[in-house]
Coordinates of C-alpha atoms and ligand atoms in Angstrom, one line a residue:
M1 CA 104.8 94.2 129.6
N2 CA 104.4 94.4 133.7
I3 CA 103.8 97.3 135.9
L4 CA 106.6 96.1 138.1
K5 CA 109.4 94.1 137.8
L6 CA 112.1 93.5 140.4
E7 CA 115.8 92.3 139.4
N8 CA 117.8 91.2 142.1
V9 CA 116.8 93.8 144.1
S10 CA 118.3 93.9 147.6
K11 CA 117.7 96.3 150.6
Y12 CA 119.9 96.7 153.6
Y13 CA 119.5 99.0 156.8
K14 CA 122.7 100.0 158.2
S15 CA 123.5 101.7 161.2
A16 CA 126.7 102.6 162.7
E17 CA 127.8 99.2 164.0
T18 CA 125.2 96.7 162.2
V19 CA 124.1 95.8 158.6
S20 CA 120.7 93.8 158.9
V21 CA 119.1 92.4 155.7
G22 CA 115.7 93.9 154.8
M23 CA 115.5 91.9 151.7
K24 CA 117.8 90.2 149.3
N25 CA 117.9 89.3 145.9
I26 CA 114.2 89.4 144.9
S27 CA 113.7 89.0 141.4
T28 CA 109.8 88.9 140.3
T29 CA 107.2 90.8 138.5
F30 CA 103.6 92.2 138.9
D31 CA 100.9 92.4 136.9
I32 CA 97.7 94.6 136.6
G33 CA 94.8 92.7 138.1
E34 CA 96.9 90.5 140.7
F35 CA 95.6 90.4 144.0
V36 CA 98.8 89.3 145.8
A37 CA 99.2 88.0 149.6
V38 CA 102.6 88.4 151.0
T39 CA 102.9 86.4 154.0
G40 CA 105.9 85.3 156.3
E41 CA 106.9 85.6 159.8
S42 CA 107.9 88.8 161.5
G43 CA 110.7 90.3 160.4
S44 CA 110.8 88.4 157.2
G45 CA 110.9 91.4 154.9
K46 CA 107.4 91.8 153.8
S47 CA 106.9 95.3 155.0
T48 CA 110.5 96.1 153.6
L49 CA 109.4 94.6 150.2
L50 CA 106.1 96.7 150.3
N51 CA 108.2 99.9 150.9
V52 CA 110.7 99.5 148.1
I53 CA 107.7 98.6 145.6
S54 CA 105.7 101.7 146.7
G55 CA 108.7 104.1 146.5
L56 CA 108.7 104.9 150.4
D57 CA 112.1 103.1 150.9
G58 CA 115.0 103.4 148.5
Y59 CA 117.1 100.2 147.6
E60 CA 120.8 99.4 147.4
D61 CA 121.2 96.2 144.8
G62 CA 119.4 95.5 141.5
E63 CA 116.4 97.4 139.6
V64 CA 113.0 98.3 139.8
F65 CA 111.2 98.7 136.8
H66 CA 108.1 100.7 136.8
Y67 CA 106.1 100.0 133.3
G68 CA 109.3 98.9 131.8
E69 CA 111.4 101.9 132.9
E70 CA 114.2 101.9 135.3
T71 CA 113.9 103.7 138.5
S72 CA 117.4 103.7 140.3
H73 CA 117.9 107.0 139.0
F74 CA 115.0 108.2 140.3
S75 CA 115.2 111.8 142.8
V76 CA 113.4 112.1 146.0
S77 CA 111.0 114.4 143.9
D78 CA 110.6 111.7 141.2
W79 CA 109.5 109.2 144.1
E80 CA 107.6 111.7 145.6
R81 CA 105.6 111.9 142.0
Y82 CA 105.4 108.3 141.7
R83 CA 103.8 107.8 144.9
S84 CA 101.3 110.3 144.6
A85 CA 100.5 109.1 141.2
Y86 CA 100.5 105.2 141.2
V87 CA 100.5 104.0 144.5
G88 CA 97.5 104.1 147.3
F89 CA 98.6 103.2 150.8
V90 CA 96.4 101.5 153.1
F91 CA 98.3 101.2 156.3
Q92 CA 96.5 101.7 159.8
N93 CA 95.2 105.0 160.0
Y94 CA 97.2 106.4 156.9
N95 CA 96.6 110.0 156.2
I96 CA 93.7 110.1 158.0
I97 CA 92.8 113.6 159.8
D98 CA 91.2 112.7 163.1
S99 CA 89.2 115.7 163.5
Y100 CA 87.7 116.0 160.2
T101 CA 84.7 114.1 159.2
V102 CA 85.0 110.9 156.6
F103 CA 83.5 113.4 154.2
Q104 CA 86.0 115.8 154.9
N105 CA 88.9 113.6 154.8
V106 CA 87.9 112.1 151.2
M107 CA 87.5 115.7 150.0
F108 CA 90.9 116.6 151.2
A109 CA 92.4 113.6 149.6
L110 CA 90.6 114.7 146.0
E111 CA 91.9 118.1 146.6
V112 CA 95.4 117.0 147.0
Q113 CA 94.8 115.2 143.7
D114 CA 93.6 118.4 142.1
Y115 CA 90.5 116.5 141.4
P116 CA 88.3 118.8 139.3
K117 CA 86.5 120.8 141.8
A118 CA 83.2 121.0 140.3
D119 CA 82.9 117.1 140.7
R120 CA 84.6 116.9 143.8
K121 CA 81.5 116.4 146.3
K122 CA 80.0 113.9 143.9
R123 CA 83.1 111.6 143.9
A124 CA 83.7 112.0 147.4
N125 CA 80.2 110.4 148.0
E126 CA 80.7 107.7 145.5
L127 CA 83.9 106.9 147.3
I128 CA 82.3 107.1 150.9
E129 CA 79.4 105.3 149.4
R130 CA 81.9 102.6 147.4
V131 CA 83.1 101.8 151.1
G132 CA 80.3 101.4 152.9
L133 CA 80.6 104.6 155.1
S134 CA 77.7 106.7 153.9
S135 CA 75.8 106.5 156.9
H136 CA 78.9 107.8 159.0
R137 CA 79.6 110.6 156.3
N138 CA 79.5 113.2 158.7
H139 CA 81.2 111.5 161.5
K140 CA 84.5 112.5 162.7
A141 CA 87.3 110.0 161.8
S142 CA 88.1 109.7 165.7
K143 CA 84.6 108.6 166.4
L144 CA 85.0 105.2 163.9
S145 CA 85.5 101.8 164.9
G146 CA 89.0 100.4 163.7
G147 CA 87.3 98.7 160.6
Q148 CA 85.2 102.0 159.7
K149 CA 88.3 104.0 160.0
Q150 CA 90.2 101.5 157.6
R151 CA 87.3 101.8 155.2
A152 CA 88.2 105.6 155.1
V153 CA 91.5 105.1 154.8
I154 CA 90.7 103.1 151.7
A155 CA 88.4 105.7 150.2
R156 CA 91.2 108.0 150.5
A157 CA 93.6 105.7 148.8
L158 CA 91.0 105.3 146.0
A159 CA 90.6 108.8 145.7
K160 CA 93.9 108.5 144.1
D161 CA 92.8 106.6 141.1
C162 CA 96.0 104.8 141.2
P163 CA 97.0 101.4 139.4
I164 CA 98.8 100.2 142.5
I165 CA 97.5 99.9 146.1
V166 CA 99.5 98.2 148.7
A167 CA 98.4 97.4 152.2
D168 CA 100.6 96.6 154.9
E169 CA 98.8 94.5 157.6
P170 CA 95.6 96.4 157.0
T171 CA 93.5 94.1 159.4
G172 CA 96.2 94.0 162.1
N173 CA 94.1 95.8 164.9
L174 CA 90.6 94.4 163.9
D175 CA 88.5 91.9 164.7
T176 CA 87.8 88.7 162.6
V177 CA 84.5 90.0 161.3
S178 CA 85.7 93.6 160.3
S179 CA 89.1 92.1 158.8
K180 CA 86.8 89.8 156.2
Q181 CA 85.1 92.7 155.5
I182 CA 88.3 94.8 154.6
M183 CA 89.8 92.2 152.6
A184 CA 86.7 91.7 150.4
L185 CA 86.7 95.4 150.1
L186 CA 90.3 95.3 149.0
H187 CA 89.2 92.6 146.6
E188 CA 86.3 94.7 145.1
I189 CA 88.6 97.4 144.3
S190 CA 91.2 95.5 142.8
K191 CA 90.1 95.1 139.5
D192 CA 92.3 97.0 136.9
K193 CA 94.4 97.0 139.8
L194 CA 97.4 95.7 141.4
V195 CA 96.8 95.4 144.9
I196 CA 99.6 93.9 147.3
V197 CA 98.5 92.9 150.7
V198 CA 100.8 91.7 153.5
T199 CA 99.1 89.7 156.3
H200 CA 100.2 87.3 158.8
D201 CA 96.8 86.0 158.1
Y202 CA 96.6 83.9 155.0
D203 CA 93.1 82.5 155.9
Q204 CA 91.5 85.7 155.6
I205 CA 92.6 86.7 152.2
K206 CA 92.9 83.2 150.7
D207 CA 89.0 83.3 149.1
Y208 CA 90.5 86.5 147.0
A209 CA 94.3 86.0 146.5
T210 CA 95.4 85.4 142.9
R211 CA 98.9 84.6 144.2
K212 CA 100.5 84.1 147.4
I213 CA 104.2 84.9 148.3
K214 CA 105.9 83.5 151.4
M215 CA 108.9 85.4 152.4
H216 CA 111.7 84.4 155.0
D217 CA 114.8 85.9 155.9
G218 CA 114.3 88.9 153.3
E219 CA 113.9 86.3 150.6
I220 CA 110.9 85.0 148.5
V221 CA 110.7 81.2 149.4
E222 CA 107.5 80.7 148.1
D223 CA 105.6 82.5 145.1
L224 CA 102.5 80.4 144.0
K225 CA 99.7 81.5 141.4
V226 CA 96.7 80.5 143.3
K227 CA 93.9 81.6 141.1
E228 CA 93.7 83.1 137.3
Y229 CA 93.2 86.7 137.1
P230 CA 91.8 89.0 134.4
K231 CA 94.9 90.0 132.5
K232 CA 94.6 93.2 130.4
A233 CA 95.7 93.1 126.7
E234 CA 97.2 96.4 127.0
I235 CA 98.6 98.1 129.9
I236 CA 99.0 102.0 129.4
K237 CA 101.0 104.0 131.8
P238 CA 98.5 106.6 133.4
E239 CA 99.8 110.2 132.6
L240 CA 101.8 111.7 135.6
K241 CA 99.6 114.6 137.2
K242 CA 101.6 116.9 138.7
T243 CA 99.9 118.1 142.3
S244 CA 99.4 121.9 140.7
L245 CA 101.6 124.7 142.3
L246 CA 98.0 126.0 143.3
S247 CA 96.9 123.1 145.4
L248 CA 100.3 123.1 147.4
L249 CA 99.9 126.8 148.2
R250 CA 96.5 126.2 149.0
I251 CA 97.2 123.0 151.4
S252 CA 100.5 125.1 152.7
F253 CA 98.0 128.0 153.3
R254 CA 95.8 125.7 155.1
N255 CA 98.4 124.0 157.2
I256 CA 99.9 127.1 158.3
F257 CA 96.6 127.9 160.1
A258 CA 96.3 124.5 161.0
T259 CA 99.6 124.7 162.9
P260 CA 98.7 124.7 166.7
K261 CA 99.1 128.5 168.0
R262 CA 102.2 127.7 170.1
T263 CA 104.4 126.2 167.2
L264 CA 102.9 128.9 164.8
F265 CA 104.4 131.9 167.6
L266 CA 107.7 130.0 167.4
L267 CA 108.0 130.3 163.6
L268 CA 106.8 134.3 163.9
L269 CA 110.2 136.0 163.7
N270 CA 109.0 139.1 162.7
I271 CA 105.4 140.4 162.7
I272 CA 103.9 137.9 160.4
V273 CA 102.0 135.1 160.3
I274 CA 102.6 134.8 156.5
G275 CA 106.4 135.0 156.8
V276 CA 106.1 131.3 157.3
F277 CA 104.6 131.2 153.8
T278 CA 107.8 129.9 152.0
L279 CA 109.1 127.6 154.7
V280 CA 105.6 125.9 154.9
Y281 CA 105.4 125.8 151.2
S282 CA 108.8 123.7 150.7
S283 CA 108.6 121.5 153.5
Q284 CA 104.8 120.8 152.5
I285 CA 106.0 119.3 149.3
K286 CA 108.0 116.6 151.5
N287 CA 104.9 116.0 153.5
I288 CA 102.0 116.0 151.3
N289 CA 101.7 112.4 150.8
E290 CA 103.0 111.5 154.2
S291 CA 101.6 113.6 157.1
G292 CA 98.4 113.6 158.8
L293 CA 98.1 117.0 159.7
A294 CA 97.8 118.9 162.9
Y295 CA 94.7 120.9 163.6
S296 CA 93.2 123.6 165.0
E297 CA 89.6 124.9 164.7
N298 CA 90.4 128.7 164.3
F299 CA 91.8 128.9 160.9
P300 CA 91.2 125.8 158.9
S301 CA 90.3 127.0 155.5
V302 CA 91.5 130.5 154.9
P303 CA 91.2 131.3 151.3
E304 CA 94.1 131.9 149.2
T305 CA 93.7 135.2 148.3
R306 CA 93.5 136.3 152.2
L307 CA 96.6 136.8 154.1
L308 CA 96.3 137.2 157.8
I309 CA 99.0 139.2 159.4
E310 CA 100.0 139.7 163.0
R311 CA 102.3 141.9 164.8
R312 CA 104.5 139.7 167.2
D313 CA 103.7 141.7 170.1
G314 CA 100.3 140.9 169.5
G315 CA 99.6 144.8 169.5
K316 CA 97.5 146.8 167.1
F317 CA 99.1 148.2 163.7
S318 CA 99.5 151.9 163.3
A319 CA 97.6 153.9 160.8
Q320 CA 101.0 154.4 159.1
E321 CA 101.8 150.4 158.5
I322 CA 98.3 150.0 157.4
S323 CA 98.9 152.7 155.0
Q324 CA 102.3 151.1 153.9
F325 CA 100.9 147.8 153.1
K326 CA 98.1 149.0 151.0
R327 CA 100.7 150.9 148.9
N328 CA 101.7 147.4 147.9
K329 CA 100.4 147.2 144.1
N330 CA 99.3 143.4 144.9
V331 CA 97.3 144.3 147.8
L332 CA 93.6 144.9 146.8
E333 CA 92.3 145.7 150.3
I334 CA 92.9 145.6 154.1
Y335 CA 90.4 145.0 156.4
E336 CA 90.9 145.7 160.1
N337 CA 87.8 143.4 161.3
H338 CA 89.0 140.0 160.6
N339 CA 86.1 138.5 163.2
L340 CA 83.9 139.5 160.3
F341 CA 85.3 136.6 158.0
F342 CA 84.0 132.9 159.3
N343 CA 86.2 130.4 158.1
E344 CA 83.2 127.6 158.6
F345 CA 80.1 128.0 158.9
T346 CA 76.5 126.6 158.4
I347 CA 73.9 128.0 156.2
G348 CA 70.2 127.7 156.7
G349 CA 67.5 129.0 154.6
K350 CA 65.0 131.0 156.3
T351 CA 62.3 128.4 157.2
E352 CA 64.3 125.4 157.8
S353 CA 66.8 125.1 160.4
M354 CA 70.4 125.4 160.1
N355 CA 70.8 122.4 157.7
Y356 CA 74.2 122.8 155.9
F357 CA 77.7 122.0 157.2
S358 CA 80.9 121.5 155.8
S359 CA 84.5 122.8 157.2
F360 CA 85.7 123.6 153.5
N361 CA 83.4 126.6 153.0
K362 CA 85.3 130.1 153.8
T363 CA 84.4 133.5 153.4
D364 CA 86.1 136.1 151.6
S365 CA 85.4 139.6 150.2
A366 CA 83.7 140.3 147.0
I367 CA 87.0 142.8 146.0
I368 CA 88.4 139.6 144.1
L369 CA 85.6 139.1 142.4
K370 CA 84.9 140.2 138.8
K371 CA 81.8 141.1 137.6
N372 CA 81.5 138.5 135.1
E373 CA 82.6 135.5 137.2
V374 CA 79.1 136.2 139.1
N375 CA 75.4 135.5 137.9
G376 CA 73.5 138.4 139.3
K377 CA 75.4 141.1 140.9
L378 CA 78.3 141.8 143.2
P379 CA 77.3 142.5 146.7
V380 CA 77.1 145.8 148.0
A381 CA 74.6 146.5 150.6
I382 CA 75.9 145.5 154.0
D383 CA 73.6 142.2 154.0
E384 CA 74.4 140.9 150.3
V385 CA 76.5 138.0 149.6
V386 CA 77.4 136.1 146.6
V387 CA 77.5 132.2 147.3
S388 CA 78.2 128.7 145.2
S389 CA 74.8 126.9 144.3
S390 CA 76.9 124.1 145.1
F391 CA 76.0 124.4 148.6
G392 CA 72.4 123.4 148.1
N393 CA 69.6 124.9 146.1
F394 CA 70.3 128.4 146.5
N395 CA 69.1 131.3 144.2
I396 CA 69.2 134.4 143.7
G397 CA 66.8 136.3 146.0
D398 CA 67.2 133.8 148.6
T399 CA 67.4 134.6 152.3
I400 CA 70.1 132.9 154.2
T401 CA 71.3 132.7 157.7
L402 CA 74.6 132.3 158.6
G403 CA 76.0 130.7 161.5
I404 CA 79.4 129.1 163.0
A405 CA 80.0 125.4 162.0
Y406 CA 78.2 122.7 163.5
F407 CA 81.6 121.3 163.9
H408 CA 82.6 123.5 166.4
Y409 CA 79.7 122.7 168.8
D410 CA 77.6 119.5 169.9
E411 CA 74.9 118.2 168.0
Y412 CA 72.2 119.5 170.1
N413 CA 73.1 123.4 170.5
A414 CA 72.2 125.4 167.4
P415 CA 75.6 127.5 166.8
P416 CA 75.3 130.9 167.3
T417 CA 74.2 133.0 164.0
F418 CA 75.8 136.0 162.3
G419 CA 72.6 137.4 160.9
E420 CA 70.2 137.2 157.9
F421 CA 72.0 137.9 154.4
K422 CA 70.5 138.1 150.8
I423 CA 71.9 136.2 147.9
V424 CA 72.4 138.5 145.1
G425 CA 74.6 136.5 142.9
L426 CA 76.0 133.1 142.6
D427 CA 79.8 132.2 141.9
K428 CA 80.2 130.8 138.6
K429 CA 83.2 128.8 139.3
E430 CA 81.4 127.5 142.4
R431 CA 84.4 128.1 144.7
D432 CA 83.2 126.8 148.0
T433 CA 83.1 130.7 149.4
I434 CA 80.8 133.0 150.5
Y435 CA 81.8 136.6 149.4
F436 CA 80.4 139.9 151.5
S437 CA 80.5 143.2 150.4
E438 CA 82.9 145.8 151.3
A439 CA 79.9 147.6 153.4
Y440 CA 79.9 144.7 155.9
L441 CA 83.7 144.1 156.0
K442 CA 84.2 147.7 156.7
Q443 CA 81.6 148.3 159.3
A444 CA 83.1 148.9 162.8
T445 CA 83.2 146.0 165.4
D446 CA 84.1 147.5 168.9
N447 CA 81.1 146.2 170.1
K448 CA 82.1 142.6 169.1
P449 CA 83.1 140.2 172.3
Q450 CA 86.7 139.8 172.8
I451 CA 86.5 136.5 173.6
D452 CA 84.5 133.6 171.8
Y453 CA 82.5 132.5 175.1
L454 CA 80.7 129.9 173.4
K455 CA 84.3 128.5 172.5
Y456 CA 85.2 128.8 175.9
L457 CA 82.4 127.4 177.6
N458 CA 83.1 124.2 175.6
Y459 CA 86.6 123.9 176.4
R460 CA 85.6 124.6 180.2
Y461 CA 82.8 122.0 179.9
L462 CA 85.6 119.7 178.2
I463 CA 87.8 119.9 181.0
S464 CA 85.5 119.2 183.7
D465 CA 84.3 116.3 181.9
N466 CA 87.7 115.0 181.5
L467 CA 89.6 115.8 184.5
K468 CA 91.7 112.7 185.5
L469 CA 93.9 111.7 188.6
T470 CA 95.8 108.9 188.6
F471 CA 96.6 108.1 192.2
L472 CA 98.2 104.5 193.8
G473 CA 98.1 103.0 190.2
E474 CA 94.4 103.9 189.4
D475 CA 92.7 106.7 187.3
Y476 CA 89.9 108.4 189.0
F477 CA 87.4 110.8 187.4
V478 CA 87.8 113.9 189.6
W479 CA 84.9 115.7 191.2
S480 CA 84.5 118.9 192.8
M481 CA 82.7 120.0 195.9
Y482 CA 82.8 118.0 199.1
A483 CA 86.3 117.2 199.8
E484 CA 86.5 119.4 202.8
R485 CA 85.8 117.9 206.2
N486 CA 82.6 119.1 206.8
W487 CA 80.5 117.2 204.4
D488 CA 77.9 119.6 202.9
Y489 CA 74.7 117.6 203.1
D490 CA 72.6 120.4 201.6
V491 CA 73.9 121.0 198.4
S492 CA 74.7 117.4 197.9
Q493 CA 73.1 116.4 194.7
Y494 CA 73.5 112.8 195.9
E495 CA 72.8 112.2 199.4
S496 CA 70.5 112.9 201.9
G497 CA 71.4 110.0 204.3
P498 CA 74.4 109.9 206.3
R499 CA 78.0 110.6 204.6
P500 CA 79.5 107.6 202.6
E501 CA 82.6 106.3 204.3
M502 CA 86.0 108.0 202.6
D503 CA 89.5 107.6 202.6
V504 CA 91.3 110.5 203.5
Y505 CA 94.6 111.0 202.0
E506 CA 96.4 114.5 203.1
N507 CA 99.6 116.1 202.0
Q508 CA 99.7 114.1 198.6
N509 CA 101.5 115.6 195.2
L510 CA 99.0 114.9 192.9
T511 CA 99.0 114.7 189.2
F512 CA 96.1 115.4 187.2
S513 CA 95.7 115.5 183.5
V514 CA 92.8 116.0 180.8
I515 CA 92.6 115.3 176.9
V516 CA 90.8 117.7 175.2
E517 CA 90.6 117.6 171.4
G518 CA 93.4 115.1 171.4
K519 CA 95.8 117.3 173.5
E520 CA 97.0 115.9 176.8
L521 CA 97.7 118.2 179.5
E522 CA 99.3 117.2 182.9
K523 CA 99.8 119.2 186.0
T524 CA 100.8 118.3 189.6
I525 CA 100.0 120.1 192.6
P526 CA 101.6 119.3 196.1
N527 CA 100.0 119.2 199.4
L528 CA 96.5 118.5 198.5
S529 CA 94.1 116.6 200.4
I530 CA 91.8 114.1 198.5
E531 CA 88.8 112.0 199.7
V532 CA 88.2 108.6 197.6
F533 CA 84.9 106.6 198.4
K534 CA 85.9 103.5 200.3
T535 CA 83.9 101.1 198.2
N536 CA 85.0 103.2 195.0
Q537 CA 83.4 101.5 191.9
S538 CA 83.0 104.3 189.6
K539 CA 86.4 105.3 190.7
V540 CA 85.6 108.9 191.9
V541 CA 87.9 111.3 193.9
F542 CA 86.3 114.6 195.5
L543 CA 88.5 117.7 195.7
N544 CA 88.0 120.8 197.4
N545 CA 85.8 122.7 195.3
Q546 CA 87.9 125.9 194.9
L547 CA 91.0 124.0 194.1
Y548 CA 88.9 122.2 191.7
Q549 CA 88.1 125.2 190.1
Q550 CA 91.4 126.7 190.2
L551 CA 92.8 123.7 188.6
R552 CA 90.1 123.7 185.7
D553 CA 91.0 127.4 185.2
D554 CA 94.9 126.3 184.9
F555 CA 94.2 124.1 182.2
L556 CA 91.8 126.6 180.5
I557 CA 94.7 128.8 180.1
E558 CA 96.3 126.4 177.9
F559 CA 93.6 126.7 175.4
E560 CA 93.2 130.7 175.5
D561 CA 94.6 131.4 172.4
D562 CA 91.8 129.3 170.9
Y563 CA 89.0 131.0 172.3
R564 CA 90.7 134.7 172.5
I565 CA 90.9 134.5 168.8
L566 CA 88.5 137.2 168.3
G567 CA 90.5 139.3 170.3
R568 CA 93.5 139.3 168.3
N569 CA 94.8 142.0 166.4
L570 CA 94.9 140.3 163.1
L571 CA 95.2 142.2 159.8
V572 CA 93.2 140.9 156.6
V573 CA 94.8 141.6 153.4
E574 CA 93.3 140.5 150.2
V575 CA 95.9 139.9 147.7
S576 CA 95.6 139.7 143.9
G577 CA 96.9 136.1 143.5
Y578 CA 98.7 133.2 145.3
Y579 CA 101.8 133.9 143.5
Y580 CA 102.2 137.3 144.9
G581 CA 102.3 135.7 148.3
N582 CA 106.2 136.0 148.6
Q583 CA 106.4 139.5 147.1
I584 CA 103.8 140.6 149.7
I585 CA 105.6 138.9 152.7
K586 CA 109.0 140.5 151.8
A587 CA 107.4 143.9 151.4
V588 CA 105.7 143.5 154.7
D589 CA 109.0 142.5 156.1
D590 CA 110.8 145.2 155.0
Ligands
ADP601 P1 108.3 92.1 158.4 O1 107.3 93.1 157.8 O2 108.3 91.2 157.5 O3 107.8 92.0 159.6 P2 110.4 94.0 158.2 O4 110.4 94.2 156.6 O5 109.9 95.3 159.1 O6 109.6 92.5 158.2 O7 111.9 93.4 158.2 C1 112.9 92.9 157.7 C2 114.1 92.9 158.3 O8 114.4 94.2 158.4 C3 114.3 92.7 159.8 O9 115.3 91.9 160.2 C4 114.2 94.0 160.6 O10 114.8 93.8 161.5 C5 114.9 94.7 159.5 N1 114.5 96.2 159.6 C6 113.3 96.6 159.1 N2 113.3 98.0 159.1 C7 114.7 98.4 159.7 C8 115.0 99.6 159.8 N3 114.1 100.6 159.9 N4 116.3 99.5 160.3 C9 117.1 98.7 160.9 N5 116.3 97.4 160.2 C10 115.3 96.9 160.0
MG602 MG1 106.2 94.4 158.7

C-alpha cells in the first residue's frame, strides 16, 4: 500500500470568465522513505500538486487515496484533521510567530498538537537541537536570518511527528550556503517519512533526491527514480489525533488576548471581553493550522480558568454587579485587582540574578487548586506561592523573586520585580503556573501606578529611535533640536565649530512614519520647516524640538492601550473549568 496515490486527478481554477488548469490527469503514487524533488518552470503546477496532496486545496476530477482510502468524500473538517495529523508544512515563514522566540514557537506547535505537557520542554529542546538552532533558542523569530527562520519552520513541522512533509520552494529566499543546509536538513529528517520538495533549482537537491518529477502545463512530463530509498515492509497508518477541545479552548483564550486591543474593542458588543469566546472558538478551528498569530504583550497567556471582564465604557463595576457575577455557581472567586496577576514573568532565586524566562508561565489564584494536587501545602500568607518544579530546581522552602518577563525589556535592563515569595508547595501536575494566595490577590492596590511606566518609556524610546521621514524620494532619520534658524551651539552635542551647511525647506507637508513592534504608523503634518544636511550621508533631518516631541507623543497615543493596561478596570473571574465558559458569558451578558 502506498501512503499516497493519485488517480487521474485534475484541478482547475475557475473565475467568472476564465478557467485555468492547475494540473490535469495526474496519476502517480508516493511512498514512505521517498525524497521527491518536483521541478518545472513557473506556472507548471508544482504548487497545485503540493497543495492537493497536502489537502490545502480541493480537486475536481479523479481520486486521491490516502493509506488506500478515498478522500473525495472528505469534508472540510476531515481535511483539517488530515492536515493537522499527517502533513508538516515547510513554506516560507509558515506559522512562525515573529514575536515569539524559537523555543516559544516550537512549544506552541507542541501545544497545538497536544503533546504531553510533561515532556514538552524536553521535546522542544530536542527539535531545536535537531535543526541546529540551540544557540538561538531564546532569540525572537524576527531576529533570525532567513535560513535560521526556515530551520525554525522545520522544527515546527517536526513537532507534529507526521508521515508527510511538503516543502514549497523552501529555499526560495535563501543564499546558496543556507539553501544547501536546508536541503540537507530536510533530507536528514526524511527517514521514515515521505518528503516532497518543490524547487526550481534541482542542483540544490540532487544529492538527496530519490525521485525527480518534472511538471509542465499541469502535467507530469518526467518521473525518474534517481536513487533507491529504504522501503518499509509494513506501512501503518498513524492514529488520528484530534486536537482536544481543551487545547482549542486554551489557544482560543490566548488568542483573544493576543488580538490587538483595537480589534478587541470592536468585538466587544457589551461589557465583556469573554463575550467573544464562542466566536473565537469556532473561527479558531478554521485557523488553527494556517494562521500566524497576532500578538500583544499584555495578555499572552491567561490561564484557562481565568476570565477577564471589562465594561464596554471602561468604567468600574458596581458592587451589585460584582455580587451578581459571584452568585453564578461556576464562578469560584472574583478579584478586582487584576494587576496582581502577572502573565509573563521571570523567576529568580534569592542569590542568583533573575535567571528564568518563558512567556508560557502565568499566574493564577490558588483557589482553583485542590490540596491533593500539591506536594506541600496551599499558599495562605500574602507571600506564599505554589510553583512547578519544572521551572527550575525549586524546592519547598525556597524564596524566589518574581519580575516582569525580560521579554518586555531589553537584555541589559533587569525587569522590575514584584517582590519575594516563599514556595510552600509544588504543583504535581506541573502546569506552568504560579499560584498566589487569596491574601495576596485580595490586597488593596490603590497605590499601584495607573501606567506601566517602563513600558511607556520603552515605547517612547522605540518611537524616537525609529522615526522616519520620507522626503523627495529619500528616507531620513528624524532628529530633534536644531531645526530652528538660530542654531544653538551650546546644547549641541556634535558641534563646537561653525554651523554645517543646511538646506532649508519651508511649508512642507511631511509624512512621518514609525515601525514599533511590527506595527507601522504614519502621520502627515502640514506646513513644516525642516533642515537637511547638505552633505547628508547619514540621511538625517532636523525638526524643531517642540514639534518633534509633539510628533512622538502623537505616535505614542497609538500604544496607549498597551501601557495603560494597569489602569484598566478589568475584573478577574475564576471559573471552575473551561466548559463553563459559555454559561458564564451568557450569565454575565444577561
Ligand atoms: P507553480 O507552482 O509551478 O509555479 P502553480 O501550481 O502555482 O504553478 O500554478 C499552475 C497554474 O495554475 C498556473 O497557470 C497558475 O496561473 C494557475 N493558478 C494557480 N493558482 C491559481 C489561483 N489561485 N487562481 C487561478 N489560477 C491559479
Ligand atoms: Mg509555486
